[in-house]
Amino acid sequence: MQDNATATADRPSAAPRHLLVTGGCGFIGSNFVRLVVLEHPDTRVTVLDKLTYAGNPYNLAGLPTDRVELVVGDICDQQVVDRLVERSDAVVNFAAESHNDNAIADPQPCMRTNVQGTFCLLEACRRHDVRFHHISTDEVFGDLALDDPARFTEASPYCPLSPYASSKASADMLVRAWVRTYGVRATISNCSNNYGPYQHVEKFIPRAVTSVLAGVRPKLYGDGRNVRDWIHVDDHCRAIWVILTHGRLGETYLVGADGERSNIEVLHTILRLMGRDEDAFDWVRDRPGHDRRYALDAGKLRRELGWKPKHTDFAEGLSQTIAWYREHEAWWRLAKVATEATYAKRGQ
Ligand code: NAD
Ligand code: DAU
């Protein structure tokens, strides 16, 4: 978005007084709401969340009700969205169908929420001239070969290769078009794989951890050599706040913490930290079209906005995450049963 005629070097440095967070009952959204409430006392938050299988109001438990309001609703519902955007001074859009395996099995919900939902939010922000920050993914750039020295940057061409990635790329394109055509005051961040507390048990790290805790062998897709670029969710949330409050309007920022690791390496680390043999897992069939490697260069975010990750010791971050799942069995137990039944039907 750098050559955008309507984007200016305008920096919205004031913290929003009333923030609308969509998808705030999910993994990253709830971590973000907690960070805002604890560290930014002048900001009130309204969460708009449909409470799909991935959304859990318990994720906001304990936060002060005079600072955080939950509205159960759909980002595709233009009336609800307009009403909430009108009374906000910024929107951060986390709401999405976020899981690749689900989008492969049935792409419809993913297209609806990720594309149509972003469109509804953009229209409301255009009508009410409200600042918009869109949460996106490194998957929009496609994948890299294992031996490719390259990493994604903001200048990398879009090349989404999966249904989920193409829905997120479509949403990013809408944001860019609304910036250029209507002058919507928006930014985009494209982040790599997050880990940490409150992540749904369908995802790789919490699935493996809760399997070990439940006495079941974790599952590794394909040949296990696929590489993901891991970042702690707290580092991602801090990056979002700094982009929201100091990022240049119309710009894209990549968020990553130089955390490239193969899946088998991650699984070995989890098993070792949990006192199991490194080979105490099962190989299962590969994900169709499985992206080989993601890796991103967050140099622009570091240079322009001074962000840097705090959680640089991956084994330490994993240990804390394992401890969180050990202490929160009531949070994951029911979802685990439903999730594993779905995986079993898919042979994964
Ligand atoms: P999540 O699946 O844990 O949470 C998604 C939340 O959105 C849930 O609370 C769900 O109820 C809500 N939601 C879904 N459809 C909705 C709708 N139509 N209206 C309102 N709410 C709806 O997802 P996450 O892992 O926290 O991801 C959040 C965002 O970050 C997504 O946009 C995702 O694409 C992006 N992202 C995730 C990662 C990652 O590693 N998890 C990395 C980069 C980007
Ligand atoms: O790169 C950012 C993306 O990271 C986000 O945009 C997505 O919302 C998020 O879900 C994540 O996508 P992945 O597909 O990379 O995450 P997932 O946790 O599903 O899988 C991580 C890797 O682990 C992937 O290569 C598939 C593999 N895997 C996954 C599961 C669930 C396994 O080997 N075994 C498993 O049981």
Short mmCIF file of C-alpha atoms and ligand atoms in Angstrom, two decimals:
data_model
loop_
_atom_site.label_atom_id
_atom_site.label_comp_id
_atom_site.label_asym_id
_atom_site.label_seq_id
_atom_site.Cartn_x
_atom_site.Cartn_y
_atom_site.Cartn_z
CA MET A 1 0.00 0.00 0.00
CA GLN A 2 3.04 2.29 0.00
CA ASP A 3 2.34 4.03 -3.31
CA ASN A 4 -1.20 4.84 -2.30
CA ALA A 5 -2.35 8.29 -3.37
CA THR A 6 -4.83 8.78 -0.54
CA ALA A 7 -2.66 7.37 2.23
CA THR A 8 -0.71 10.01 4.05
CA ALA A 9 2.11 9.98 6.54
CA ASP A 10 -0.59 10.75 9.09
CA ARG A 11 0.12 8.92 12.37
CA PRO A 12 -2.86 8.32 14.67
CA SER A 13 -0.87 8.54 17.88
CA ALA A 14 -3.78 8.90 20.32
CA ALA A 15 -4.99 5.74 22.05
CA PRO A 16 -8.63 5.07 21.09
CA ARG A 17 -11.09 5.82 23.89
CA HIS A 18 -13.66 3.33 22.63
CA LEU A 19 -12.36 0.35 20.69
CA LEU A 20 -14.46 -2.22 18.84
CA VAL A 21 -12.72 -5.60 18.78
CA THR A 22 -14.30 -8.21 16.52
CA GLY A 23 -13.54 -11.86 17.29
CA GLY A 24 -12.47 -10.82 20.79
CA CYS A 25 -13.59 -14.14 22.31
CA GLY A 26 -11.12 -16.11 20.18
CA PHE A 27 -7.45 -16.85 20.83
CA ILE A 28 -5.59 -13.73 19.69
CA GLY A 29 -8.55 -11.36 20.11
CA SER A 30 -9.02 -12.25 23.79
CA ASN A 31 -5.29 -11.93 24.49
CA PHE A 32 -5.44 -8.50 22.84
CA VAL A 33 -8.48 -7.36 24.86
CA ARG A 34 -6.75 -8.43 28.08
CA LEU A 35 -3.60 -6.51 27.13
CA VAL A 36 -5.59 -3.36 26.31
CA VAL A 37 -7.62 -3.48 29.52
CA LEU A 38 -4.58 -4.11 31.72
CA GLU A 39 -2.16 -1.66 30.11
CA HIS A 40 -4.28 1.11 28.56
CA PRO A 41 -6.66 2.43 31.24
CA ASP A 42 -8.22 5.14 29.05
CA THR A 43 -9.58 2.66 26.50
CA ARG A 44 -12.97 0.94 26.78
CA VAL A 45 -13.61 -2.14 24.63
CA THR A 46 -16.69 -3.52 22.95
CA VAL A 47 -16.24 -7.08 21.69
CA LEU A 48 -18.39 -8.22 18.77
CA ASP A 49 -18.22 -12.00 18.52
CA LYS A 50 -20.52 -14.61 16.98
CA LEU A 51 -19.32 -17.23 19.49
CA THR A 52 -18.69 -19.92 16.89
CA TYR A 53 -17.10 -23.18 18.08
CA ALA A 54 -13.84 -21.14 18.33
CA GLY A 55 -15.22 -18.31 20.47
CA ASN A 56 -15.52 -18.67 24.24
CA PRO A 57 -16.85 -15.89 26.52
CA TYR A 58 -14.80 -17.44 29.35
CA ASN A 59 -11.75 -16.07 27.53
CA LEU A 60 -12.78 -12.61 28.82
CA ALA A 61 -13.67 -13.77 32.34
CA GLY A 62 -12.45 -11.56 35.15
CA LEU A 63 -12.12 -8.41 33.04
CA PRO A 64 -13.97 -5.37 34.48
CA THR A 65 -17.48 -5.12 33.03
CA ASP A 66 -17.35 -1.30 33.04
CA ARG A 67 -14.39 -1.51 30.62
CA VAL A 68 -15.36 -4.51 28.45
CA GLU A 69 -18.77 -5.22 26.91
CA LEU A 70 -19.53 -8.37 24.91
CA VAL A 71 -22.06 -8.14 22.07
CA VAL A 72 -22.90 -11.52 20.58
CA GLY A 73 -23.35 -10.97 16.86
CA ASP A 74 -22.05 -11.52 13.36
CA ILE A 75 -19.64 -9.25 11.46
CA CYS A 76 -21.72 -10.06 8.35
CA ASP A 77 -24.76 -8.39 9.96
CA GLN A 78 -24.49 -4.87 8.52
CA GLN A 79 -27.03 -3.33 10.92
CA VAL A 80 -25.28 -4.55 14.06
CA VAL A 81 -21.89 -3.63 12.64
CA ASP A 82 -23.00 -0.10 11.72
CA ARG A 83 -24.51 0.48 15.16
CA LEU A 84 -21.32 -0.58 16.95
CA VAL A 85 -18.86 1.10 14.58
CA GLU A 86 -20.73 4.41 14.83
CA ARG A 87 -20.09 4.62 18.58
CA SER A 88 -16.42 3.55 18.36
CA ASP A 89 -13.32 5.47 17.39
CA ALA A 90 -11.35 2.47 16.15
CA VAL A 91 -12.01 -1.12 15.06
CA VAL A 92 -9.60 -4.06 15.20
CA ASN A 93 -10.84 -6.99 13.15
CA PHE A 94 -9.79 -10.42 14.46
CA ALA A 95 -13.07 -12.19 13.57
CA ALA A 96 -12.41 -15.01 11.13
CA GLU A 97 -12.70 -18.68 10.41
CA SER A 98 -9.04 -19.24 11.21
CA HIS A 99 -8.38 -22.95 10.69
CA ASN A 100 -6.99 -24.31 7.44
CA ASP A 101 -8.23 -27.89 7.91
CA ASN A 102 -11.81 -26.69 8.46
CA ALA A 103 -11.67 -24.38 5.44
CA ILE A 104 -10.44 -27.26 3.29
CA ALA A 105 -13.30 -29.51 4.50
CA ASP A 106 -15.92 -26.76 3.98
CA PRO A 107 -14.78 -23.39 2.56
CA GLN A 108 -18.18 -21.68 2.78
CA PRO A 109 -18.05 -20.30 6.38
CA CYS A 110 -14.51 -19.09 5.74
CA MET A 111 -15.45 -17.18 2.59
CA ARG A 112 -18.50 -15.68 4.26
CA THR A 113 -16.89 -14.44 7.46
CA ASN A 114 -13.41 -13.62 6.19
CA VAL A 115 -14.46 -11.86 2.97
CA GLN A 116 -18.07 -10.72 3.38
CA GLY A 117 -17.51 -9.84 7.05
CA THR A 118 -14.51 -7.64 6.25
CA PHE A 119 -16.57 -5.93 3.54
CA CYS A 120 -19.34 -5.11 6.07
CA LEU A 121 -16.82 -3.67 8.53
CA LEU A 122 -15.14 -1.57 5.85
CA GLU A 123 -18.47 -0.18 4.72
CA ALA A 124 -19.33 0.83 8.28
CA CYS A 125 -15.89 2.42 8.81
CA ARG A 126 -16.29 4.30 5.52
CA ARG A 127 -19.75 5.63 6.48
CA HIS A 128 -18.73 6.67 9.98
CA ASP A 129 -15.09 7.62 9.23
CA VAL A 130 -13.70 5.23 11.83
CA ARG A 131 -10.08 3.99 12.01
CA PHE A 132 -9.78 0.31 10.97
CA HIS A 133 -7.01 -2.20 11.68
CA HIS A 134 -7.24 -5.54 9.91
CA ILE A 135 -5.55 -8.68 11.27
CA SER A 136 -4.17 -10.84 8.50
CA THR A 137 -1.73 -13.65 7.97
CA ASP A 138 1.60 -14.45 6.33
CA GLU A 139 -0.23 -17.15 4.35
CA VAL A 140 -1.38 -14.54 1.80
CA PHE A 141 2.14 -14.70 0.30
CA GLY A 142 1.98 -18.43 -0.45
CA ASP A 143 4.82 -20.66 0.67
CA LEU A 144 8.61 -20.92 0.38
CA ALA A 145 10.83 -23.91 -0.37
CA LEU A 146 12.75 -25.33 2.59
CA ASP A 147 16.10 -24.37 1.04
CA ASP A 148 15.03 -20.88 -0.11
CA PRO A 149 16.99 -18.19 1.78
CA ALA A 150 14.15 -15.70 1.13
CA ARG A 151 11.61 -14.49 3.69
CA PHE A 152 8.36 -12.63 3.05
CA THR A 153 8.42 -8.82 3.22
CA GLU A 154 5.71 -6.19 2.72
CA ALA A 155 6.78 -6.11 -0.97
CA SER A 156 6.26 -9.86 -1.55
CA PRO A 157 3.59 -10.61 -4.15
CA TYR A 158 0.29 -12.10 -2.98
CA CYS A 159 0.06 -15.80 -3.89
CA PRO A 160 -2.44 -17.54 -1.58
CA LEU A 161 -2.54 -21.30 -2.05
CA SER A 162 -5.31 -22.58 0.27
CA PRO A 163 -8.99 -21.70 0.74
CA TYR A 164 -8.26 -19.97 4.07
CA ALA A 165 -5.25 -18.07 2.66
CA SER A 166 -7.21 -16.94 -0.40
CA SER A 167 -10.06 -15.66 1.80
CA LYS A 168 -7.59 -13.66 3.91
CA ALA A 169 -5.85 -12.34 0.78
CA SER A 170 -9.26 -11.29 -0.60
CA ALA A 171 -10.03 -9.40 2.60
CA ASP A 172 -6.64 -7.64 2.46
CA MET A 173 -7.41 -6.58 -1.12
CA LEU A 174 -10.73 -5.10 0.01
CA VAL A 175 -8.97 -3.11 2.74
CA ARG A 176 -6.44 -1.75 0.23
CA ALA A 177 -9.20 -0.80 -2.19
CA TRP A 178 -11.23 0.96 0.53
CA VAL A 179 -8.13 2.92 1.57
CA ARG A 180 -7.38 4.04 -1.95
CA THR A 181 -10.91 4.65 -3.22
CA TYR A 182 -12.67 6.00 -0.15
CA GLY A 183 -9.75 7.14 2.00
CA VAL A 184 -10.69 4.76 4.83
CA ARG A 185 -8.10 5.17 7.60
CA ALA A 186 -6.86 1.60 7.68
CA THR A 187 -3.76 -0.49 8.34
CA ILE A 188 -3.11 -4.22 7.87
CA SER A 189 -0.81 -6.54 9.80
CA ASN A 190 0.21 -9.95 8.44
CA CYS A 191 1.45 -12.19 11.23
CA SER A 192 3.07 -15.62 11.39
CA ASN A 193 1.95 -18.61 13.52
CA ASN A 194 0.96 -17.65 17.06
CA TYR A 195 1.16 -19.79 20.19
CA GLY A 196 0.23 -19.18 23.83
CA PRO A 197 -2.74 -19.40 26.21
CA TYR A 198 -6.39 -19.64 25.02
CA GLN A 199 -5.55 -21.17 21.61
CA HIS A 200 -8.21 -23.60 20.39
CA VAL A 201 -7.21 -27.28 20.66
CA GLU A 202 -7.65 -27.77 16.90
CA LYS A 203 -4.31 -25.98 16.28
CA PHE A 204 -1.00 -27.85 16.20
CA ILE A 205 0.66 -26.84 19.49
CA PRO A 206 -2.41 -27.00 21.78
CA ARG A 207 -3.58 -30.17 20.04
CA ALA A 208 -0.25 -31.88 20.71
CA VAL A 209 -0.04 -30.60 24.31
CA THR A 210 -3.61 -31.59 25.22
CA SER A 211 -3.16 -34.99 23.54
CA VAL A 212 -0.19 -35.72 25.78
CA LEU A 213 -2.15 -34.49 28.81
CA ALA A 214 -5.08 -36.73 27.81
CA GLY A 215 -2.81 -39.76 27.32
CA VAL A 216 -3.22 -39.80 23.52
CA ARG A 217 -0.35 -39.79 20.99
CA PRO A 218 0.00 -36.43 19.10
CA LYS A 219 -0.31 -36.45 15.31
CA LEU A 220 2.19 -35.19 12.75
CA TYR A 221 1.09 -34.43 9.18
CA GLY A 222 2.98 -35.61 6.10
CA ASP A 223 6.76 -35.84 6.53
CA GLY A 224 6.81 -33.37 9.47
CA ARG A 225 9.36 -31.13 7.69
CA ASN A 226 6.96 -28.21 7.03
CA VAL A 227 8.25 -25.03 8.64
CA ARG A 228 6.24 -22.41 10.51
CA ASP A 229 7.57 -19.10 11.92
CA TRP A 230 6.40 -19.08 15.55
CA ILE A 231 5.61 -15.96 17.61
CA HIS A 232 4.18 -15.70 21.12
CA VAL A 233 0.66 -14.24 21.08
CA ASP A 234 1.67 -11.53 23.57
CA ASP A 235 4.30 -10.22 21.14
CA HIS A 236 1.70 -10.20 18.33
CA CYS A 237 -0.80 -8.28 20.50
CA ARG A 238 1.80 -5.64 21.44
CA ALA A 239 2.62 -5.21 17.75
CA ILE A 240 -1.07 -4.66 16.95
CA TRP A 241 -1.37 -1.94 19.60
CA VAL A 242 1.67 -0.07 18.33
CA ILE A 243 0.43 -0.29 14.71
CA LEU A 244 -3.05 0.85 15.75
CA THR A 245 -1.73 3.84 17.65
CA HIS A 246 1.42 4.78 15.69
CA GLY A 247 1.32 2.97 12.34
CA ARG A 248 1.18 4.96 9.12
CA LEU A 249 -2.30 4.95 7.61
CA GLY A 250 -2.63 2.90 4.45
CA GLU A 251 0.38 0.75 5.34
CA THR A 252 0.94 -2.97 5.80
CA TYR A 253 3.23 -4.28 8.56
CA LEU A 254 4.55 -7.84 8.80
CA VAL A 255 4.69 -9.26 12.33
CA GLY A 256 7.10 -12.10 13.13
CA ALA A 257 9.78 -13.02 15.63
CA ASP A 258 12.38 -14.97 13.61
CA GLY A 259 10.95 -18.21 14.98
CA GLU A 260 11.28 -20.66 12.09
CA ARG A 261 11.01 -24.30 13.16
CA SER A 262 9.98 -27.53 11.46
CA ASN A 263 6.87 -29.23 12.81
CA ILE A 264 8.85 -32.28 13.89
CA GLU A 265 11.26 -30.05 15.81
CA VAL A 266 8.32 -28.37 17.61
CA LEU A 267 6.74 -31.72 18.44
CA HIS A 268 10.04 -33.14 19.73
CA THR A 269 10.40 -30.08 22.00
CA ILE A 270 6.85 -30.48 23.36
CA LEU A 271 7.39 -34.19 24.04
CA ARG A 272 10.73 -33.56 25.73
CA LEU A 273 9.29 -30.75 27.91
CA MET A 274 6.42 -33.06 28.90
CA GLY A 275 8.75 -35.91 29.82
CA ARG A 276 7.84 -38.22 26.91
CA ASP A 277 9.98 -40.06 24.34
CA GLU A 278 10.63 -38.00 21.21
CA ASP A 279 9.01 -40.69 19.04
CA ALA A 280 5.80 -40.94 21.10
CA PHE A 281 3.59 -39.62 18.26
CA ASP A 282 1.78 -40.94 15.16
CA TRP A 283 2.31 -39.95 11.55
CA VAL A 284 -1.00 -39.14 9.80
CA ARG A 285 -1.99 -38.27 6.26
CA ASP A 286 -0.88 -34.88 4.99
CA ARG A 287 -3.09 -31.79 4.64
CA PRO A 288 -4.09 -31.38 0.94
CA GLY A 289 -1.96 -28.63 -0.65
CA HIS A 290 0.01 -28.26 2.62
CA ASP A 291 2.10 -25.05 2.48
CA ARG A 292 5.75 -26.02 2.91
CA ARG A 293 7.34 -23.10 4.71
CA TYR A 294 6.45 -19.64 5.99
CA ALA A 295 9.11 -17.15 7.08
CA LEU A 296 8.81 -13.42 7.44
CA ASP A 297 10.96 -10.38 7.90
CA ALA A 298 9.47 -7.92 10.41
CA GLY A 299 12.21 -5.33 9.82
CA LYS A 300 9.80 -2.55 8.87
CA LEU A 301 7.83 -2.89 12.12
CA ARG A 302 11.05 -2.95 14.15
CA ARG A 303 12.61 0.04 12.36
CA GLU A 304 9.56 2.29 12.01
CA LEU A 305 7.69 1.59 15.22
CA GLY A 306 10.41 0.28 17.52
CA TRP A 307 8.60 -3.01 18.22
CA LYS A 308 10.59 -6.05 19.18
CA PRO A 309 9.50 -9.43 20.56
CA LYS A 310 9.89 -10.08 24.30
CA HIS A 311 9.35 -13.85 24.18
CA THR A 312 12.52 -14.87 22.35
CA ASP A 313 13.12 -18.18 24.17
CA PHE A 314 10.79 -20.60 22.37
CA ALA A 315 11.30 -23.49 24.81
CA GLU A 316 10.45 -21.16 27.71
CA GLY A 317 7.33 -19.89 25.91
CA LEU A 318 6.28 -23.47 25.19
CA SER A 319 6.84 -24.49 28.84
CA GLN A 320 4.57 -21.67 30.02
CA THR A 321 1.97 -22.64 27.39
CA ILE A 322 2.09 -26.29 28.47
CA ALA A 323 1.64 -25.18 32.10
CA TRP A 324 -1.39 -23.09 31.09
CA TYR A 325 -3.09 -26.08 29.40
CA ARG A 326 -2.21 -28.31 32.36
CA GLU A 327 -3.92 -25.81 34.70
CA HIS A 328 -6.97 -25.19 32.48
CA GLU A 329 -8.27 -28.65 31.65
CA ALA A 330 -11.88 -27.54 32.23
CA TRP A 331 -11.37 -24.92 29.51
CA TRP A 332 -10.31 -27.43 26.81
CA ARG A 333 -11.77 -30.83 27.75
CA LEU A 334 -15.13 -30.64 25.90
CA ALA A 335 -13.66 -28.93 22.84
CA LYS A 336 -10.96 -31.61 22.73
CA VAL A 337 -13.52 -34.41 22.47
CA ALA A 338 -15.42 -32.68 19.65
CA THR A 339 -12.23 -31.68 17.81
CA GLU A 340 -10.68 -35.15 17.91
CA ALA A 341 -13.95 -36.69 16.64
CA THR A 342 -13.77 -34.33 13.63
CA TYR A 343 -10.08 -35.11 13.01
CA ALA A 344 -10.74 -38.86 13.28
CA LYS A 345 -13.33 -38.63 10.46
CA ARG A 346 -10.71 -36.89 8.29
CA GLY A 347 -8.03 -39.49 9.07
CA GLN A 348 -5.91 -36.90 10.86
P1 NAD B 1 -9.88 -17.99 16.51
O1 NAD B 1 -10.46 -19.00 15.59
O2 NAD B 1 -9.29 -18.44 17.80
O3 NAD B 1 -10.98 -16.87 16.87
C1 NAD B 1 -11.84 -16.34 15.92
C2 NAD B 1 -12.94 -15.58 16.68
O4 NAD B 1 -13.79 -14.97 15.69
C3 NAD B 1 -13.83 -16.50 17.53
O5 NAD B 1 -14.07 -15.89 18.78
C4 NAD B 1 -15.13 -16.60 16.73
O6 NAD B 1 -16.29 -16.81 17.52
C5 NAD B 1 -15.16 -15.23 16.05
N1 NAD B 1 -15.95 -15.22 14.80
C6 NAD B 1 -15.90 -16.12 13.79
N2 NAD B 1 -16.79 -15.78 12.83
C7 NAD B 1 -17.39 -14.63 13.23
C8 NAD B 1 -18.37 -13.77 12.67
N3 NAD B 1 -18.92 -14.04 11.48
N4 NAD B 1 -18.74 -12.67 13.36
C9 NAD B 1 -18.19 -12.40 14.58
N5 NAD B 1 -17.28 -13.18 15.17
C10 NAD B 1 -16.86 -14.28 14.51
O7 NAD B 1 -8.82 -17.18 15.64
P2 NAD B 1 -7.38 -16.62 16.05
O8 NAD B 1 -6.37 -17.69 15.90
O9 NAD B 1 -7.51 -15.86 17.31
O10 NAD B 1 -7.15 -15.60 14.82
C11 NAD B 1 -7.61 -14.25 14.92
C12 NAD B 1 -7.25 -13.53 13.63
O11 NAD B 1 -5.83 -13.57 13.44
C13 NAD B 1 -7.85 -14.15 12.37
O12 NAD B 1 -8.22 -13.12 11.51
C14 NAD B 1 -6.70 -14.96 11.77
O13 NAD B 1 -6.85 -15.04 10.37
C15 NAD B 1 -5.52 -14.10 12.15
N6 NAD B 1 -4.22 -14.77 12.32
C16 NAD B 1 -4.11 -15.86 13.14
C17 NAD B 1 -2.87 -16.44 13.34
C18 NAD B 1 -2.69 -17.63 14.26
O14 NAD B 1 -1.58 -18.18 14.32
N7 NAD B 1 -3.70 -18.06 14.99
C19 NAD B 1 -1.74 -15.91 12.69
C20 NAD B 1 -1.90 -14.79 11.82
C21 NAD B 1 -3.15 -14.23 11.67
O1 DAU B 2 0.77 -18.63 9.39
C1 DAU B 2 -0.29 -18.04 10.08
C2 DAU B 2 -1.43 -19.03 10.20
O2 DAU B 2 -1.03 -19.98 11.19
C3 DAU B 2 -2.75 -18.38 10.61
O3 DAU B 2 -3.16 -17.50 9.61
C4 DAU B 2 -3.82 -19.43 10.86
O4 DAU B 2 -5.01 -18.82 11.35
C5 DAU B 2 -3.30 -20.41 11.91
O5 DAU B 2 -4.24 -21.46 12.10
C6 DAU B 2 -1.96 -20.99 11.47
O6 DAU B 2 -2.12 -21.83 10.31
P1 DAU B 2 -1.40 -23.28 10.17
O7 DAU B 2 -2.18 -24.07 9.22
O8 DAU B 2 0.06 -23.10 9.95
O9 DAU B 2 -1.60 -23.80 11.70
P2 DAU B 2 -1.96 -25.23 12.32
O10 DAU B 2 -1.82 -25.10 13.79
O11 DAU B 2 -3.22 -25.79 11.78
O12 DAU B 2 -0.77 -26.15 11.78
C7 DAU B 2 0.61 -25.83 12.00
C8 DAU B 2 1.44 -26.87 11.26
O13 DAU B 2 1.32 -28.13 11.95
C9 DAU B 2 0.99 -27.15 9.84
O14 DAU B 2 2.14 -27.39 9.04
C10 DAU B 2 0.15 -28.42 9.95
C11 DAU B 2 0.81 -29.17 11.10
N1 DAU B 2 -0.05 -30.02 11.96
C12 DAU B 2 -1.21 -29.49 12.44
C13 DAU B 2 -2.01 -30.22 13.30
C14 DAU B 2 -3.31 -29.68 13.84
C15 DAU B 2 0.38 -31.28 12.32
O15 DAU B 2 1.46 -31.77 11.88
N2 DAU B 2 -0.40 -32.00 13.19
C16 DAU B 2 -1.57 -31.53 13.70
O16 DAU B 2 -2.22 -32.24 14.52
#
